[in-house]
């Protein structure tokens, strides 16, 4: 008997805005001038925040920091496609996502300065605390999305992670669960080409990350992650599809980490200058700026105003963080359980800092 | 140090690196694997230079996949290799906990000795380096509780090298915990010739008669500092599982007073095991209750509060004083 073809698949790639600032009108998402400006402003804040965080780390004012330079469009473009009540599960390299959700900047600095109060997420912002253990938050997204279905809420849930994260069992389990339960989850992989020193080619033998969705029974798409319109459009479609009962989507944002993995890393050990330069020429913010110039969205003092506003917001964040100072040492006892156990109460009473 | 000929001063990272290099040169079945261990030389540079010296077949850069890495190592060991796995931080060993507990620890028993699991899982461990969340774990007790696993914690460059050599040669799975705070803190000269420190043997780090202080890893150094003004017998356990019960009991019988210092939270930590053993086997030699100096039973705080969490010299001295006064 002849073999039959049971299934075939194709994986699409979406590009809208090129590096010279030209957008494909047929694919442009329906965004007004004010919305595009808002996007640009978030991108500017994200870039400014990132630059300042890197220099603060060098000055010893915060600890190790994971830069998002080059990934701003993947983060801001996708985050803006969610509604306020949609819950986001981030990893550690998501400053742009937090910023696009109006997370208080001083709290982000607090987090990176080694102060857990920075992750006491304000009640009106739906984002989970930063997940350091790679990929372990993907099943959480599947669970939150399943809960939204149970509660008959029209909300979508997002998980953000890197290309390295796709090698973990939790990636498989989270995606598989979301597929089985047809959960309104959007999995956003920022393929920034590296997991510390390991290139994307050493994470999977598959041609794309997007195609991994096929095996879990839902849609995967690759987008130009340095193209804020493509990222926004793909995410918006995924969110709408999820809310309409269409199940999960995996979005692979094809981008590049322009900085070292973290401030503790030295990327020159494992990648070439030419490679970095290739990507510098594809900067996600520069191309939106070009687009806006061409569209007459950024005349006069606009550029300068955006920069000044971003700088003053970030400066205020730093000032507020530094003025706050460290938490009281007793703070470490407070959140182990809802209230202190008898054992903890005794330890709190005996607490006396053990000078070194 | 048992050697006339010595090499220039090594820190712990370099000492571990030389153990790996030498064992790889001696035994072609030894392979090193993990995230960023190859071209990058490991995030702490413990595997620096091995990739160039031994090539990608023996110094294996893996995908980001802790459970997979340990699982693969188990399979490699079953097929005659001696894998030395690096888990980037102890906080990321938990995804591999399943493989370690359900398989690595049991292969020998499950196959009634037909197969074994001679793997080493190295990982940086402990607090005090102002790292972000999950980079400061000291959950050695979880692993020490599992029959079939061995747990080793060096405290100096010399012990790090000698113990890693033994761990690699050991026929059973060894969890090798490298105190991150000590990686570059101490430098010492190492013997030029081959040496190994047997697993399961404690080291006497300071001799004394009035009180026994037991510790391991980075806390050993605080314990030693705290013990300076006292006539204290300080034991560096080096191996937690199986630990040197004989050395502990001998010291307890000599002093009758015991302080155990651990960096991990107090409840159900490794100090509790030692304390229980002393209560069972040497209670009539005790002149004071056994004291545990440990961290609080809280989620390990971030960098800015971690010093308040870890036992300080003052806490250790208070315990010593209390024991001596009793
Ligand atoms: C489970 C786990 N293993 C290892 C690490 C250490 N680590 C932190 S980031 C990283 C690479 C992650 O790469 P990727 O998922 O591509 O995300 P990126 O950092 O590039 O954004 C590794 C190995 C970790 N945080 N969690």
XYZ file of C-alpha atoms and ligand atoms in Angstrom:
708
model
C 0.000 0.000 0.000
C 1.386 3.461 -0.817
C 2.339 5.759 2.000
C -0.044 8.666 2.478
C 0.736 12.195 3.556
C -0.987 12.832 6.884
C 0.052 16.398 7.338
C 2.289 19.077 5.920
C 3.192 22.396 7.339
C 4.471 25.753 6.331
C 5.911 28.438 8.552
C 5.436 32.044 7.650
C 7.657 34.985 8.333
C 6.197 38.458 8.693
C 8.121 41.611 7.772
C 6.450 45.007 7.504
C 8.976 47.748 8.214
C 12.389 47.551 6.591
C 15.661 48.957 7.884
C 15.274 52.073 5.718
C 11.960 52.927 7.321
C 9.611 51.803 4.546
C 6.473 49.955 5.617
C 4.396 47.623 3.463
C 0.999 49.366 3.387
C -0.848 46.114 2.706
C 0.442 44.631 5.960
C 0.495 47.713 8.175
C -1.591 47.192 11.306
C -4.297 49.816 11.817
C -2.337 52.197 14.023
C -3.000 55.928 14.157
C -0.269 58.555 14.366
C -0.770 58.993 18.110
C -0.404 55.261 18.682
C 2.760 55.084 16.617
C 4.182 57.991 18.572
C 3.324 56.246 21.816
C 5.162 53.163 20.570
C 8.169 55.233 19.697
C 8.155 56.904 23.090
C 8.097 53.570 24.898
C 10.967 52.379 22.723
C 12.930 55.505 23.628
C 12.289 55.002 27.338
C 13.304 51.372 27.052
C 16.563 52.269 25.320
C 17.330 55.022 27.799
C 16.521 52.803 30.755
C 18.780 50.110 29.371
C 21.695 52.465 28.743
C 21.445 53.905 32.211
C 21.130 50.502 33.827
C 24.343 49.423 32.113
C 26.204 52.484 33.319
C 24.723 52.207 36.809
C 26.056 48.661 36.953
C 29.520 49.834 35.920
C 29.388 52.451 38.658
C 28.415 49.820 41.218
C 25.019 51.415 41.858
C 23.085 48.305 40.812
C 24.073 44.641 40.480
C 24.295 42.373 37.454
C 21.922 43.512 34.702
C 20.574 41.799 31.564
C 20.464 44.303 28.722
C 17.638 44.384 26.164
C 19.513 46.475 23.618
C 18.357 45.474 20.137
C 15.245 43.708 21.434
C 13.157 46.769 22.234
C 10.767 46.350 19.309
C 10.132 42.698 20.152
C 9.259 43.707 23.690
C 7.376 46.959 23.286
C 5.623 45.946 20.069
C 4.284 42.755 21.587
C 3.434 44.118 25.035
C 1.336 46.918 23.532
C -0.815 44.356 21.740
C -2.222 43.078 25.048
C -5.007 44.607 27.097
C -4.291 45.840 30.578
C -6.028 42.910 32.182
C -4.090 40.294 30.220
C -1.497 38.653 32.454
C 2.133 38.523 31.384
C 4.752 36.039 32.588
C 8.189 37.547 31.916
C 11.752 36.289 32.093
C 14.683 38.426 33.289
C 15.366 40.157 29.968
C 12.112 42.029 29.693
C 12.703 45.630 30.758
C 10.881 46.790 27.616
C 7.811 44.722 28.448
C 7.673 46.147 31.967
C 8.121 49.656 30.596
C 5.369 49.237 28.011
C 3.093 48.227 30.888
C 3.988 51.443 32.744
C 5.843 49.616 35.470
C 7.410 52.126 37.894
C 10.988 52.556 36.740
C 12.380 52.970 40.237
C 11.088 49.500 41.029
C 12.917 47.996 38.074
C 16.110 49.637 39.270
C 15.341 48.369 42.747
C 15.068 44.822 41.470
C 18.400 45.038 39.672
C 20.013 46.546 42.731
C 19.189 43.397 44.691
C 16.045 44.580 46.443
C 13.005 42.314 46.175
C 10.596 45.163 46.785
C 11.130 46.025 43.123
C 8.973 43.010 42.236
C 6.071 43.904 44.503
C 4.021 44.419 41.366
C 1.546 47.303 41.713
C -2.027 46.032 41.932
C -3.146 47.594 38.649
C -0.343 46.070 36.577
C -0.818 42.517 35.398
C 2.657 41.137 35.218
C 4.174 38.321 37.215
C 7.553 38.816 38.921
C 10.652 38.156 36.860
C 11.333 34.449 36.423
C 15.038 33.701 36.679
C 14.913 29.944 36.159
C 14.752 29.676 32.390
C 11.496 28.389 30.930
C 9.927 27.403 34.230
C 7.204 30.030 33.794
C 5.804 28.592 30.576
C 3.507 26.116 32.289
C 2.317 29.005 34.494
C 1.136 30.799 31.385
C -0.709 27.671 30.272
C -2.312 27.446 33.699
C -3.322 31.092 33.903
C -4.788 30.843 30.432
C -6.720 27.693 31.355
C -8.045 29.507 34.431
C -9.244 32.378 32.259
C -11.289 29.883 30.238
C -12.712 28.324 33.391
C -13.703 31.754 34.682
C -15.188 32.656 31.295
C -12.997 35.738 31.132
C -11.950 37.153 27.801
C -8.313 37.500 28.732
C -5.172 36.301 27.072
C -1.956 35.354 28.809
C 1.598 35.855 27.595
C 4.889 34.157 28.359
C 8.160 35.753 27.257
C 11.344 33.738 26.908
C 14.495 33.332 24.837
C 15.682 30.876 22.209
C 17.688 28.948 24.791
C 14.511 28.450 26.770
C 13.064 26.339 23.959
C 15.503 23.547 24.823
C 13.973 23.017 28.234
C 11.433 20.427 29.224
C 9.210 23.163 30.626
C 8.963 24.738 27.184
C 7.629 21.483 25.822
C 5.335 20.923 28.767
C 3.977 24.470 28.799
C 3.310 24.522 25.070
C 1.840 21.047 25.092
C -0.486 21.824 27.977
C -1.640 25.055 26.374
C -2.382 23.167 23.171
C -4.254 20.339 24.868
C -6.412 22.760 26.853
C -6.802 25.143 23.916
C -5.761 27.861 26.327
C -5.639 31.548 25.354
C -1.863 31.761 25.700
C 0.597 33.638 23.535
C 4.153 32.335 23.704
C 6.612 35.015 22.714
C 10.093 33.770 21.997
C 12.696 36.440 21.517
C 15.182 34.598 19.404
C 18.116 36.921 20.032
C 20.461 34.317 18.483
C 22.249 33.473 21.727
C 21.825 31.789 25.070
C 24.858 33.275 26.771
C 27.593 31.898 24.463
C 25.524 29.270 22.705
C 24.262 30.196 19.256
C 20.705 29.381 18.275
C 21.963 26.609 15.979
C 23.107 24.706 19.080
C 19.698 24.826 20.738
C 17.675 23.014 18.113
C 18.227 21.200 14.855
C 14.933 22.631 13.582
C 15.036 25.369 10.988
C 12.891 27.764 12.980
C 11.607 28.010 16.498
C 8.184 28.971 15.181
C 7.657 25.518 13.694
C 7.782 23.909 17.108
C 4.177 25.028 17.553
C 3.082 22.660 14.805
C 3.779 19.594 16.907
C 1.665 20.991 19.732
C -1.260 21.543 17.421
C -1.307 25.312 17.106
C 0.040 28.116 15.007
C 3.617 29.348 15.003
C 4.928 32.343 13.134
C 8.281 34.027 12.768
C 8.389 37.811 12.646
C 11.155 40.312 12.155
C 11.723 41.103 15.798
C 13.361 44.416 14.977
C 10.218 45.527 13.179
C 7.835 46.906 15.727
C 4.870 46.797 13.318
C 5.360 43.136 12.455
C 5.718 42.223 16.103
C 2.641 44.235 17.015
C 0.543 42.814 14.222
C 1.425 39.192 14.882
C 0.833 39.588 18.606
C -2.455 41.411 18.134
C -3.698 38.601 15.893
C -2.578 35.993 18.378
C -4.302 37.806 21.256
C -7.551 38.187 19.312
C -7.447 34.587 18.186
C -6.843 33.425 21.751
C -9.730 35.478 23.092
C -12.008 34.161 20.380
C -11.339 30.597 21.541
C -8.769 29.815 18.862
C -6.121 28.605 21.296
C -2.462 29.430 21.686
C 0.105 30.873 19.292
C 3.887 30.775 19.308
C 5.559 33.907 17.988
C 9.255 33.790 17.220
C 10.639 37.317 17.220
C 13.808 37.048 15.171
C 16.103 39.602 16.739
C 19.562 40.110 18.189
C 21.051 40.785 21.598
C 23.400 43.695 20.906
C 24.902 43.695 24.424
C 26.685 41.044 26.412
C 24.404 38.391 27.920
C 24.580 40.268 31.208
C 27.058 42.668 32.706
C 28.909 39.575 33.967
C 29.508 38.310 30.428
C 31.981 39.149 27.664
C 30.369 38.396 24.309
C 33.577 39.088 22.380
C 34.707 35.635 23.518
C 32.184 33.936 21.285
C 31.012 36.233 18.487
C 32.537 38.489 15.883
C 32.485 42.248 15.562
C 31.191 41.956 12.008
C 28.209 40.006 13.192
C 27.351 42.668 15.759
C 27.787 45.384 13.154
C 25.418 43.616 10.789
C 22.767 43.827 13.447
C 23.601 47.358 14.539
C 22.578 48.391 11.032
C 19.183 46.832 11.686
C 18.418 48.740 14.845
C 14.711 48.531 15.673
C 14.386 52.067 16.966
C 16.291 53.783 14.161
C 14.029 52.266 11.551
C 10.862 53.439 13.262
C 12.391 56.901 13.510
C 13.036 56.858 9.746
C 9.492 55.721 9.104
C 8.086 58.493 11.262
C 10.180 61.104 9.525
C 8.908 59.910 6.174
C 5.348 59.979 7.420
C 5.739 63.439 8.898
C 5.116 62.151 12.406
C 8.276 63.495 13.959
C 8.915 67.043 12.807
C 10.169 70.007 14.784
C 11.347 69.417 18.287
C 9.623 66.028 18.603
C 12.805 63.969 18.670
C 14.383 66.147 21.303
C 11.267 66.180 23.438
C 11.015 62.413 23.388
C 14.640 62.073 24.408
C 14.319 64.597 27.198
C 11.157 63.021 28.502
C 12.745 59.570 28.484
C 15.823 60.848 30.264
C 13.880 62.647 32.924
C 11.657 59.618 33.560
C 14.679 57.392 33.935
C 16.526 59.927 36.073
C 13.512 60.200 38.339
C 13.433 56.429 38.630
C 17.077 56.289 39.636
C 16.650 59.122 42.117
C 13.637 57.518 43.695
C 15.361 54.146 43.941
C 18.457 55.622 45.538
C 16.465 57.757 47.947
C 14.492 54.726 49.068
C 17.542 52.911 50.450
C 17.584 49.248 51.383
C 14.702 47.444 53.069
C 14.689 46.804 56.787
C 16.462 43.494 57.420
C 13.279 42.177 59.068
C 11.661 42.357 55.630
C 13.196 38.970 54.813
C 10.883 37.260 57.310
C 7.675 38.843 56.125
C 6.795 36.948 52.985
C 7.903 33.395 53.624
C 4.310 32.585 54.553
C 1.229 34.747 54.812
C 1.846 35.055 58.520
C 4.783 33.947 60.645
C 4.819 30.358 61.835
C 5.753 29.674 65.458
C 9.244 28.735 64.279
C 9.651 31.959 62.354
C 8.278 34.055 65.185
C 10.998 32.673 67.429
C 13.637 33.401 64.798
C 12.372 36.960 64.365
C 12.663 37.485 68.135
C 16.208 36.162 68.142
C 17.254 38.145 65.079
C 20.431 40.077 65.541
C 22.532 40.820 62.476
C 25.671 38.735 62.655
C 28.357 41.267 61.769
C 31.048 39.699 59.619
C 50.784 20.170 52.247
C 52.357 16.813 51.469
C 54.765 17.978 48.806
C 58.224 19.340 48.324
C 57.658 20.534 44.786
C 54.909 23.135 44.503
C 53.155 25.016 41.721
C 52.490 28.755 41.869
C 49.439 29.913 43.779
C 46.081 28.720 42.476
C 42.641 30.004 43.314
C 39.789 27.505 43.512
C 38.722 28.053 39.899
C 42.227 27.294 38.682
C 42.566 24.332 41.022
C 39.348 22.807 39.683
C 40.473 23.520 36.154
C 43.734 21.684 36.706
C 41.917 18.694 38.210
C 39.719 18.482 35.122
C 42.638 18.917 32.751
C 44.717 16.260 34.461
C 41.932 13.686 34.776
C 40.978 14.237 31.143
C 44.581 13.679 30.142
C 44.796 10.511 32.235
C 41.501 8.992 31.218
C 40.168 9.401 27.662
C 36.682 8.454 28.824
C 36.323 11.572 30.951
C 34.147 14.150 29.192
C 32.996 17.555 30.390
C 29.535 18.811 29.500
C 27.162 21.649 30.272
C 25.926 25.079 29.294
C 28.700 27.388 28.045
C 31.480 25.057 29.223
C 33.158 24.830 25.822
C 34.076 27.893 23.852
C 33.151 30.222 26.671
C 35.073 28.211 29.271
C 32.138 28.209 31.701
C 30.582 31.286 33.260
C 33.121 31.112 36.097
C 35.903 29.929 33.756
C 36.353 26.595 35.513
C 36.526 24.825 32.146
C 38.662 27.487 30.483
C 41.097 26.081 27.942
C 39.654 22.559 27.978
C 37.806 23.031 24.691
C 41.032 23.973 22.927
C 42.971 21.209 24.620
C 40.507 18.333 24.180
C 38.085 19.419 21.451
C 34.313 19.640 21.176
C 33.810 15.870 21.465
C 35.121 15.854 25.015
C 34.174 19.338 26.119
C 30.557 19.425 25.142
C 28.565 22.627 24.855
C 24.984 21.531 25.448
C 21.639 23.178 24.859
C 19.988 24.817 27.866
C 18.555 21.635 29.286
C 19.482 20.613 32.823
C 17.302 17.539 33.036
C 18.460 16.522 29.584
C 22.115 17.097 30.387
C 22.056 14.968 33.524
C 19.895 12.369 31.810
C 22.350 12.209 28.935
C 25.253 11.916 31.343
C 23.556 8.917 32.946
C 23.285 7.283 29.537
C 26.881 8.117 28.673
C 28.034 6.604 31.944
C 26.059 3.461 31.167
C 28.006 3.299 27.933
C 31.434 3.583 29.465
C 32.087 7.314 29.668
C 32.814 9.338 32.780
C 30.823 12.551 32.351
C 31.597 15.583 34.476
C 28.550 17.817 34.206
C 28.527 21.506 35.032
C 25.228 22.973 36.172
C 25.608 26.727 35.877
C 24.305 27.496 39.380
C 22.887 25.293 42.095
C 19.546 27.087 41.661
C 19.281 25.454 38.240
C 19.976 21.919 39.352
C 16.323 21.495 40.348
C 15.136 20.727 36.821
C 17.674 17.861 36.934
C 16.649 16.753 40.417
C 14.294 14.238 38.878
C 17.088 12.548 36.905
C 19.404 12.602 39.897
C 16.934 11.155 42.357
C 14.886 8.819 40.225
C 17.734 7.514 38.094
C 21.332 8.445 38.878
C 21.030 7.478 42.531
C 19.328 4.169 41.745
C 20.909 2.679 38.643
C 23.287 0.537 40.661
C 20.537 -0.739 42.942
C 17.987 -1.087 40.165
C 20.305 -3.234 38.072
C 21.693 -5.106 41.093
C 25.163 -3.879 40.195
C 25.048 -4.605 36.465
C 25.078 -0.854 35.654
C 26.420 2.046 37.616
C 26.452 5.784 37.306
C 29.933 7.235 37.688
C 29.001 10.834 36.939
C 30.049 14.044 38.654
C 27.677 16.995 38.762
C 29.625 20.146 39.618
C 27.838 23.333 40.504
C 28.636 26.707 42.055
C 26.847 26.965 45.360
C 26.135 29.318 48.213
C 25.504 32.963 48.908
C 27.652 35.974 49.554
C 28.360 37.045 45.983
C 25.566 39.606 45.615
C 23.939 37.652 42.819
C 20.357 37.726 41.604
C 17.685 35.256 42.686
C 18.473 31.515 42.531
C 22.224 32.132 42.200
C 22.960 31.716 45.921
C 21.367 28.415 46.878
C 22.766 26.051 49.470
C 20.406 23.105 49.380
C 23.030 20.433 50.032
C 20.712 18.706 52.486
C 18.281 17.789 49.687
C 20.989 15.780 47.974
C 22.591 14.422 51.133
C 19.222 12.887 51.957
C 19.232 10.718 48.842
C 20.820 7.274 49.231
C 22.991 6.555 46.237
C 24.276 10.111 45.790
C 27.508 11.380 47.283
C 27.851 15.044 48.202
C 31.177 16.834 48.347
C 31.977 20.439 49.345
C 35.571 21.684 49.098
C 36.717 24.699 51.080
C 40.104 25.604 49.609
C 41.908 25.326 46.263
C 43.883 22.351 47.592
C 40.830 20.441 48.745
C 38.919 21.415 45.593
C 41.474 19.823 43.327
C 42.076 16.711 45.390
C 38.394 16.075 45.944
C 37.423 16.630 42.323
C 40.015 14.076 41.251
C 38.487 11.563 43.659
C 34.957 12.464 42.598
C 35.814 11.795 38.957
C 37.370 8.443 39.878
C 34.492 7.498 42.161
C 32.268 4.675 40.868
C 29.065 6.400 42.020
C 27.293 9.695 41.259
C 28.824 12.655 43.079
C 27.254 16.072 43.569
C 30.219 18.414 43.768
C 29.309 21.760 45.338
C 31.735 24.608 44.734
C 31.294 27.547 47.112
C 31.028 30.494 44.736
C 32.237 32.920 47.371
C 35.511 31.015 47.627
C 36.191 30.732 43.891
C 38.665 33.586 43.904
C 38.958 34.381 47.585
C 41.875 32.161 48.559
C 45.048 31.372 46.667
C 47.452 28.655 47.630
C 50.264 26.628 46.198
C 49.430 23.139 44.992
C 51.592 20.040 44.744
C 53.089 19.597 41.300
C 52.494 15.860 41.391
C 49.232 14.007 41.176
C 47.217 13.833 44.394
C 43.726 12.899 45.463
C 41.821 13.500 48.681
C 39.624 10.543 49.604
C 35.886 11.176 49.784
C 34.270 10.705 53.168
C 37.166 12.053 55.198
C 36.970 15.254 57.239
C 39.911 17.598 57.684
C 41.000 19.107 60.938
C 41.295 22.802 60.150
C 42.319 23.871 63.672
C 43.190 21.755 66.680
C 41.788 22.445 70.109
C 40.207 20.904 73.165
C 37.497 23.174 74.551
C 34.827 23.089 71.854
C 34.234 21.319 68.538
C 33.170 23.476 65.615
C 31.930 21.645 62.539
C 31.414 23.313 59.195
C 31.974 23.015 55.434
C 32.269 25.168 52.341
C 32.337 28.902 52.690
C 31.085 28.904 56.291
C 34.186 26.980 57.315
C 36.155 30.196 56.873
C 33.794 32.206 59.028
C 33.871 29.445 61.616
C 37.671 29.533 61.630
C 37.703 33.293 62.037
C 35.140 33.108 64.824
C 37.148 30.348 66.521
C 40.411 32.300 66.626
C 40.207 33.389 70.272
C 39.126 29.946 71.472
C 40.748 26.589 72.098
C 38.527 25.132 69.394
C 38.748 21.952 67.360
C 37.489 22.946 63.909
C 36.404 20.187 61.549
C 35.990 20.802 57.824
C 33.676 17.997 56.703
C 34.579 18.149 52.967
C 32.229 15.280 52.180
C 28.652 15.505 53.473
C 27.511 12.203 52.136
C 28.931 9.945 53.355
C 30.355 12.177 56.076
C 33.151 11.363 58.459
C 31.182 10.294 61.487
C 34.310 8.886 63.114
C 36.090 12.237 63.055
C 33.017 14.026 64.399
C 32.529 11.608 67.283
C 36.218 11.580 68.168
C 36.277 15.346 68.445
C 33.030 15.461 70.416
C 34.395 12.928 72.857
C 37.458 15.119 73.295
C 35.656 18.450 73.858
C 32.119 17.615 74.969
C 30.868 20.838 73.378
C 29.709 21.275 69.785
C 28.760 24.134 67.478
C 27.754 23.287 63.906
C 27.814 26.117 61.398
C 25.913 25.940 58.130
C 24.931 28.573 55.599
C 21.606 26.965 54.732
C 18.333 27.530 56.627
C 18.323 25.870 59.990
C 15.439 23.418 59.828
C 16.200 20.013 58.301
C 19.629 21.205 57.186
C 22.738 19.045 57.223
C 23.669 20.317 60.689
C 20.549 18.625 61.982
C 21.827 15.253 60.793
C 25.144 15.681 62.571
C 23.422 16.881 65.696
C 21.126 13.866 65.704
C 24.045 11.505 65.226
C 25.896 13.062 68.158
C 22.776 12.742 70.284
C 22.507 9.063 69.393
C 26.127 8.079 69.726
C 27.868 10.470 72.089
C 25.250 12.003 74.328
C 27.019 10.950 77.499
C 30.132 12.808 76.383
C 28.280 16.093 75.949
C 28.713 18.850 78.480
C 26.381 21.253 76.679
C 23.564 20.980 74.157
C 24.679 20.796 70.536
C 24.262 24.229 68.928
C 23.407 24.901 65.290
C 24.305 28.259 63.777
C 22.433 28.560 60.503
C 20.462 30.874 58.277
C 16.869 31.715 59.070
C 14.051 29.597 57.685
C 13.196 32.145 55.037
C 13.422 32.447 51.280
C 16.968 33.550 50.629
C 16.953 37.336 50.316
C 18.420 39.246 47.371
C 21.829 40.873 47.481
C 21.008 43.802 49.721
C 19.887 41.702 52.672
C 21.863 38.528 52.198
C 24.450 39.403 54.836
C 21.674 39.594 57.418
C 20.540 36.151 56.395
C 23.855 34.329 56.557
C 25.430 33.409 59.869
C 28.015 36.021 60.770
C 31.090 35.740 62.920
C 29.189 37.387 65.752
C 26.459 34.722 65.622
C 29.061 31.964 65.677
C 30.896 33.527 68.630
C 27.648 33.887 70.554
C 27.008 30.178 70.066
C 30.544 29.286 71.118
C 30.236 31.434 74.242
C 26.897 29.950 75.118
C 28.253 26.426 74.719
C 31.311 27.187 76.810
C 29.248 28.867 79.539
C 26.762 26.050 79.803
C 17.108 26.696 34.315
C 18.205 27.658 34.118
N 19.393 27.210 33.681
C 20.422 28.043 33.503
C 20.274 29.369 33.769
C 21.452 30.311 33.583
N 21.184 31.146 32.424
C 20.648 32.359 32.586
S 20.232 33.031 31.146
C 20.800 31.723 30.262
C 20.677 31.721 28.772
C 19.277 31.936 28.360
O 19.213 32.051 26.992
P 17.856 32.397 26.233
O 16.761 31.531 26.726
O 18.148 32.373 24.790
O 17.513 33.870 26.698
P 18.375 35.189 26.635
O 19.179 35.229 27.897
O 19.215 35.144 25.418
O 17.398 36.288 26.617
C 21.304 30.761 31.108
C 21.909 29.509 30.672
C 19.019 29.811 34.225
N 18.782 31.095 34.518
N 18.010 28.947 34.386
